[in-house]
């Protein structure tokens, strides 16, 4: 799964069926309305929230400690002095250090989970989702692209003192200048030849040069146009360059938006193409070189490629050539990675920021053998914060349990509302697949949407482009609609139907409604027969719809790409945008309802909003989250999945 997907969405759910009594939510005394199961939640009573937040299950990955105890959150890039590995821990906004001999991990600078731009020493300093790192030739200074601040920072390795080398926090631009007068736009990879620092200035589509002695910033190459062209200096064009490496004579650039690898002669600024677009590297991210070969991580294909500089021949060094994700340590094509990003070469070993797995891996160049240096894949069952998830993207509840689409673990998990105990209902962590079966014998590929009717769970198996069914009592998994590996938009019955990246789904008790994100449509599935039709066609103007819920008469849809909420009447098939006052959305993702209000997770704004269905008046419920997606309610409490922090929280 790409990082773009990790920054987006999740999805709420649905279903119909009266429950005489449900843990945490049956109809109470005193004339309170009876709760019913609808839309993957319990509805019928307006939630009386104080907006207080408590932990429910899982914990954010920022722990220091021994190799197997250390936790990372979206590690983005790495640098090494031969003794230690320095890591940009992007999701935690900190810089970490890993001892190569032991994997022991500590934090060099920044405070996990706290963003900012302040200079200072160690934990006093602040970063804002940094994504690139390089080490000076004498190993005394780290250089960090502080992406969210649009600055370049320096860190004294001996003391941990952080200063700002170039750019001004919070100010975007492309101006050349010295120090704080220079401007960047989402700088990413950095590399140094000893005298200068070179920056992949991603959203300016340029490569910048910083003279380290003076902090003077100039543009080495790139027109600033989001394009593809060889040439000299500003006559060349790039598209969202990401990783950058140097052999002292040339720069090698992961031109991610062009799916290309570029070469820049430092002395002249002449740009040529080493790997042409559409030549087998889909999303180049990290890059390193030994002078003879260039090594490139392919973020989308989940593998590590080797490019012979002399012949431009491309081969796969490690990971599945077909792009299958995972975290398996093995040799060559038997190894598995998930969205590998940053890369550094030291003494014949490549160190890889395996971003999607929150791991640091190493790969021997001579053999392609991979192993894990530090970190752990979060998939453990347990109680409360002792349990671990990896990018949980959706939730649903039957009033007794909260069910979790644990997307990057390729599993469906169950949390007891009464005890907080987490167990795995179906699938096996780190084993992506499409097989039907019972419990651990079944397999999923990035399941991202979930809903329930109280007896069954229905799963959007996003990576397989299918919709699956799980019998809660037994864990038996079957495929309701779609065919694994087949993408399309065709209506039809069962396996004859086609989907394209299905995400959120909901039900009115008879039918499922699926946010078919890649088709910009809402699909309808008759549960009894598996017959699929299109309820809301792409011509309605949806853009990457992700979440969908219902109160039994109307569908409510998070139209993520258009940053709005839409509605669709089930009886009359009338589609419109919901007029909302008091809130502005930025990638709204999950959605649920208590029947009176809508509750919407806003992934990019890190918030949860409440919208009165009758009036459209909205207000904030929770702010300050990192990537909230899935959301559901048991009639008393809201449950929210934060895919960034790998947690499920409760809002009372």
mmCIF file of N, CA, C and O in Angstrom, residues 134-138 141 143 152 165 189-199 207-218 220 244-251 265-268:
data_model
loop_
_atom_site.group_PDB
_atom_site.id
_atom_site.type_symbol
_atom_site.label_atom_id
_atom_site.label_comp_id
_atom_site.label_asym_id
_atom_site.label_seq_id
_atom_site.Cartn_x
_atom_site.Cartn_y
_atom_site.Cartn_z
ATOM 1 N N UNK A 134 20.872 13.052 5.622
ATOM 2 C CA UNK A 134 22.202 12.774 5.096
ATOM 3 C C UNK A 134 23.218 13.087 6.186
ATOM 4 O O UNK A 134 22.933 13.860 7.114
ATOM 5 N N UNK A 135 24.402 12.510 6.071
ATOM 6 C CA UNK A 135 25.449 12.669 7.071
ATOM 7 C C UNK A 135 26.655 13.337 6.413
ATOM 8 O O UNK A 135 27.028 12.996 5.289
ATOM 9 N N UNK A 136 27.252 14.286 7.114
ATOM 10 C CA UNK A 136 28.418 14.985 6.576
ATOM 11 C C UNK A 136 29.577 14.022 6.370
ATOM 12 O O UNK A 136 29.627 12.938 6.962
ATOM 13 N N UNK A 137 30.544 14.412 5.535
ATOM 14 C CA UNK A 137 31.655 13.520 5.190
ATOM 15 C C UNK A 137 32.518 13.172 6.389
ATOM 16 O O UNK A 137 33.175 12.123 6.403
ATOM 17 N N UNK A 138 32.531 14.038 7.411
ATOM 18 C CA UNK A 138 33.298 13.733 8.627
ATOM 19 C C UNK A 138 32.430 13.101 9.718
ATOM 20 O O UNK A 138 32.884 12.932 10.863
ATOM 21 N N UNK A 141 27.857 15.825 11.434
ATOM 22 C CA UNK A 141 26.614 16.587 11.293
ATOM 23 C C UNK A 141 25.598 15.820 10.468
ATOM 24 O O UNK A 141 25.936 15.243 9.428
ATOM 25 N N UNK A 143 22.100 16.231 8.274
ATOM 26 C CA UNK A 143 21.282 17.212 7.569
ATOM 27 C C UNK A 143 19.910 16.578 7.314
ATOM 28 O O UNK A 143 19.815 15.449 6.832
ATOM 29 N N UNK A 152 15.526 23.139 5.867
ATOM 30 C CA UNK A 152 16.618 22.178 5.976
ATOM 31 C C UNK A 152 17.281 22.412 7.333
ATOM 32 O O UNK A 152 17.688 23.541 7.648
ATOM 33 N N UNK A 165 19.346 25.376 8.876
ATOM 34 C CA UNK A 165 20.360 25.763 7.905
ATOM 35 C C UNK A 165 19.803 26.666 6.818
ATOM 36 O O UNK A 165 20.433 27.661 6.435
ATOM 37 N N UNK A 189 14.449 14.187 -0.274
ATOM 38 C CA UNK A 189 15.770 13.610 -0.116
ATOM 39 C C UNK A 189 16.880 14.643 -0.077
ATOM 40 O O UNK A 189 16.786 15.709 -0.698
ATOM 41 N N UNK A 190 17.949 14.324 0.648
ATOM 42 C CA UNK A 190 19.143 15.176 0.714
ATOM 43 C C UNK A 190 20.378 14.296 0.553
ATOM 44 O O UNK A 190 20.391 13.132 0.949
ATOM 45 N N UNK A 191 21.439 14.886 -0.029
ATOM 46 C CA UNK A 191 22.718 14.191 -0.188
ATOM 47 C C UNK A 191 23.825 15.226 -0.155
ATOM 48 O O UNK A 191 23.612 16.395 -0.512
ATOM 49 N N UNK A 192 25.020 14.811 0.260
ATOM 50 C CA UNK A 192 26.134 15.757 0.322
ATOM 51 C C UNK A 192 27.388 15.166 -0.295
ATOM 52 O O UNK A 192 27.610 13.948 -0.230
ATOM 53 N N UNK A 193 28.204 16.053 -0.890
ATOM 54 C CA UNK A 193 29.510 15.663 -1.415
ATOM 55 C C UNK A 193 30.630 16.205 -0.536
ATOM 56 O O UNK A 193 31.801 16.153 -0.900
ATOM 57 N N UNK A 194 30.255 16.715 0.617
ATOM 58 C CA UNK A 194 31.248 17.257 1.550
ATOM 59 C C UNK A 194 31.225 18.763 1.621
ATOM 60 O O UNK A 194 31.287 19.342 2.714
ATOM 61 N N UNK A 195 31.130 19.416 0.473
ATOM 62 C CA UNK A 195 31.113 20.877 0.437
ATOM 63 C C UNK A 195 29.710 21.428 0.279
ATOM 64 O O UNK A 195 29.406 22.525 0.776
ATOM 65 N N UNK A 196 28.867 20.675 -0.396
ATOM 66 C CA UNK A 196 27.512 21.137 -0.700
ATOM 67 C C UNK A 196 26.482 20.092 -0.277
ATOM 68 O O UNK A 196 26.781 18.901 -0.200
ATOM 69 N N UNK A 197 25.285 20.588 -0.047
ATOM 70 C CA UNK A 197 24.147 19.717 0.206
ATOM 71 C C UNK A 197 23.203 19.848 -0.975
ATOM 72 O O UNK A 197 22.925 20.963 -1.440
ATOM 73 N N UNK A 198 22.687 18.720 -1.459
ATOM 74 C CA UNK A 198 21.773 18.722 -2.591
ATOM 75 C C UNK A 198 20.403 18.246 -2.100
ATOM 76 O O UNK A 198 20.309 17.253 -1.367
ATOM 77 N N UNK A 199 19.370 18.956 -2.518
ATOM 78 C CA UNK A 199 18.029 18.750 -1.980
ATOM 79 C C UNK A 199 17.056 18.444 -3.113
ATOM 80 O O UNK A 199 16.969 19.209 -4.091
ATOM 81 N N UNK A 207 15.987 20.431 -8.177
ATOM 82 C CA UNK A 207 17.081 20.023 -7.305
ATOM 83 C C UNK A 207 17.839 21.278 -6.908
ATOM 84 O O UNK A 207 18.295 22.048 -7.772
ATOM 85 N N UNK A 208 17.945 21.489 -5.600
ATOM 86 C CA UNK A 208 18.594 22.691 -5.081
ATOM 87 C C UNK A 208 19.980 22.344 -4.529
ATOM 88 O O UNK A 208 20.238 21.203 -4.114
ATOM 89 N N UNK A 209 20.836 23.345 -4.485
ATOM 90 C CA UNK A 209 22.196 23.200 -3.966
ATOM 91 C C UNK A 209 22.402 24.193 -2.835
ATOM 92 O O UNK A 209 22.068 25.375 -2.966
ATOM 93 N N UNK A 210 22.930 23.697 -1.718
ATOM 94 C CA UNK A 210 23.230 24.556 -0.576
ATOM 95 C C UNK A 210 24.724 24.470 -0.292
ATOM 96 O O UNK A 210 25.256 23.375 -0.035
ATOM 97 N N UNK A 211 25.411 25.594 -0.372
ATOM 98 C CA UNK A 211 26.821 25.640 0.011
ATOM 99 C C UNK A 211 26.878 25.577 1.539
ATOM 100 O O UNK A 211 26.368 26.470 2.224
ATOM 101 N N UNK A 212 27.471 24.532 2.071
ATOM 102 C CA UNK A 212 27.413 24.318 3.521
ATOM 103 C C UNK A 212 28.150 25.404 4.301
ATOM 104 O O UNK A 212 27.747 25.761 5.414
ATOM 105 N N UNK A 213 29.205 25.942 3.739
ATOM 106 C CA UNK A 213 29.978 26.952 4.458
ATOM 107 C C UNK A 213 29.209 28.258 4.645
ATOM 108 O O UNK A 213 29.384 28.959 5.648
ATOM 109 N N UNK A 214 28.319 28.573 3.685
ATOM 110 C CA UNK A 214 27.629 29.870 3.716
ATOM 111 C C UNK A 214 26.117 29.765 3.804
ATOM 112 O O UNK A 214 25.431 30.768 4.045
ATOM 113 N N UNK A 215 25.542 28.556 3.596
ATOM 114 C CA UNK A 215 24.093 28.329 3.539
ATOM 115 C C UNK A 215 23.450 29.012 2.343
ATOM 116 O O UNK A 215 22.231 29.229 2.317
ATOM 117 N N UNK A 216 24.244 29.351 1.318
ATOM 118 C CA UNK A 216 23.695 29.943 0.100
ATOM 119 C C UNK A 216 22.988 28.876 -0.725
ATOM 120 O O UNK A 216 23.556 27.811 -0.997
ATOM 121 N N UNK A 217 21.757 29.177 -1.131
ATOM 122 C CA UNK A 217 20.915 28.218 -1.840
ATOM 123 C C UNK A 217 20.725 28.673 -3.284
ATOM 124 O O UNK A 217 20.349 29.823 -3.543
ATOM 125 N N UNK A 218 20.974 27.759 -4.223
ATOM 126 C CA UNK A 218 20.717 28.016 -5.645
ATOM 127 C C UNK A 218 19.994 26.806 -6.232
ATOM 128 O O UNK A 218 19.890 25.748 -5.602
ATOM 129 N N UNK A 220 20.138 23.954 -8.897
ATOM 130 C CA UNK A 220 21.083 23.257 -9.756
ATOM 131 C C UNK A 220 20.413 22.787 -11.040
ATOM 132 O O UNK A 220 20.982 22.890 -12.127
ATOM 133 N N UNK A 244 17.658 11.157 -3.370
ATOM 134 C CA UNK A 244 18.812 11.679 -4.081
ATOM 135 C C UNK A 244 20.077 11.099 -3.462
ATOM 136 O O UNK A 244 20.158 10.908 -2.246
ATOM 137 N N UNK A 245 21.048 10.762 -4.319
ATOM 138 C CA UNK A 245 22.319 10.201 -3.854
ATOM 139 C C UNK A 245 23.428 10.729 -4.744
ATOM 140 O O UNK A 245 23.179 11.198 -5.871
ATOM 141 N N UNK A 246 24.683 10.636 -4.264
ATOM 142 C CA UNK A 246 25.798 11.124 -5.066
ATOM 143 C C UNK A 246 27.010 10.208 -4.936
ATOM 144 O O UNK A 246 27.213 9.573 -3.889
ATOM 145 N N UNK A 247 27.812 10.159 -6.015
ATOM 146 C CA UNK A 247 29.108 9.489 -5.975
ATOM 147 C C UNK A 247 30.248 10.509 -5.992
ATOM 148 O O UNK A 247 31.414 10.150 -6.150
ATOM 149 N N UNK A 248 29.886 11.792 -5.822
ATOM 150 C CA UNK A 248 30.870 12.865 -5.816
ATOM 151 C C UNK A 248 31.006 13.560 -7.147
ATOM 152 O O UNK A 248 31.465 14.709 -7.205
ATOM 153 N N UNK A 249 30.616 12.889 -8.212
ATOM 154 C CA UNK A 249 30.669 13.463 -9.559
ATOM 155 C C UNK A 249 29.256 13.705 -10.091
ATOM 156 O O UNK A 249 28.975 14.750 -10.683
ATOM 157 N N UNK A 250 28.410 12.749 -9.867
ATOM 158 C CA UNK A 250 27.033 12.830 -10.344
ATOM 159 C C UNK A 250 26.056 12.722 -9.188
ATOM 160 O O UNK A 250 26.375 12.162 -8.129
ATOM 161 N N UNK A 251 24.870 13.260 -9.406
ATOM 162 C CA UNK A 251 23.736 13.009 -8.529
ATOM 163 C C UNK A 251 22.817 12.013 -9.212
ATOM 164 O O UNK A 251 22.646 12.065 -10.443
ATOM 165 N N UNK A 265 25.018 15.714 -13.733
ATOM 166 C CA UNK A 265 26.445 15.977 -13.577
ATOM 167 C C UNK A 265 26.585 17.228 -12.701
ATOM 168 O O UNK A 265 26.101 18.310 -13.071
ATOM 169 N N UNK A 266 27.227 17.096 -11.552
ATOM 170 C CA UNK A 266 27.270 18.192 -10.586
ATOM 171 C C UNK A 266 27.966 19.417 -11.166
ATOM 172 O O UNK A 266 27.516 20.561 -10.986
ATOM 173 N N UNK A 267 29.064 19.212 -11.880
ATOM 174 C CA UNK A 267 29.861 20.343 -12.364
ATOM 175 C C UNK A 267 29.133 21.175 -13.404
ATOM 176 O O UNK A 267 29.335 22.402 -13.485
ATOM 177 N N UNK A 268 28.263 20.551 -14.195
ATOM 178 C CA UNK A 268 27.637 21.256 -15.318
ATOM 179 C C UNK A 268 26.123 21.403 -15.194
ATOM 180 O O UNK A 268 25.523 22.227 -15.889
#
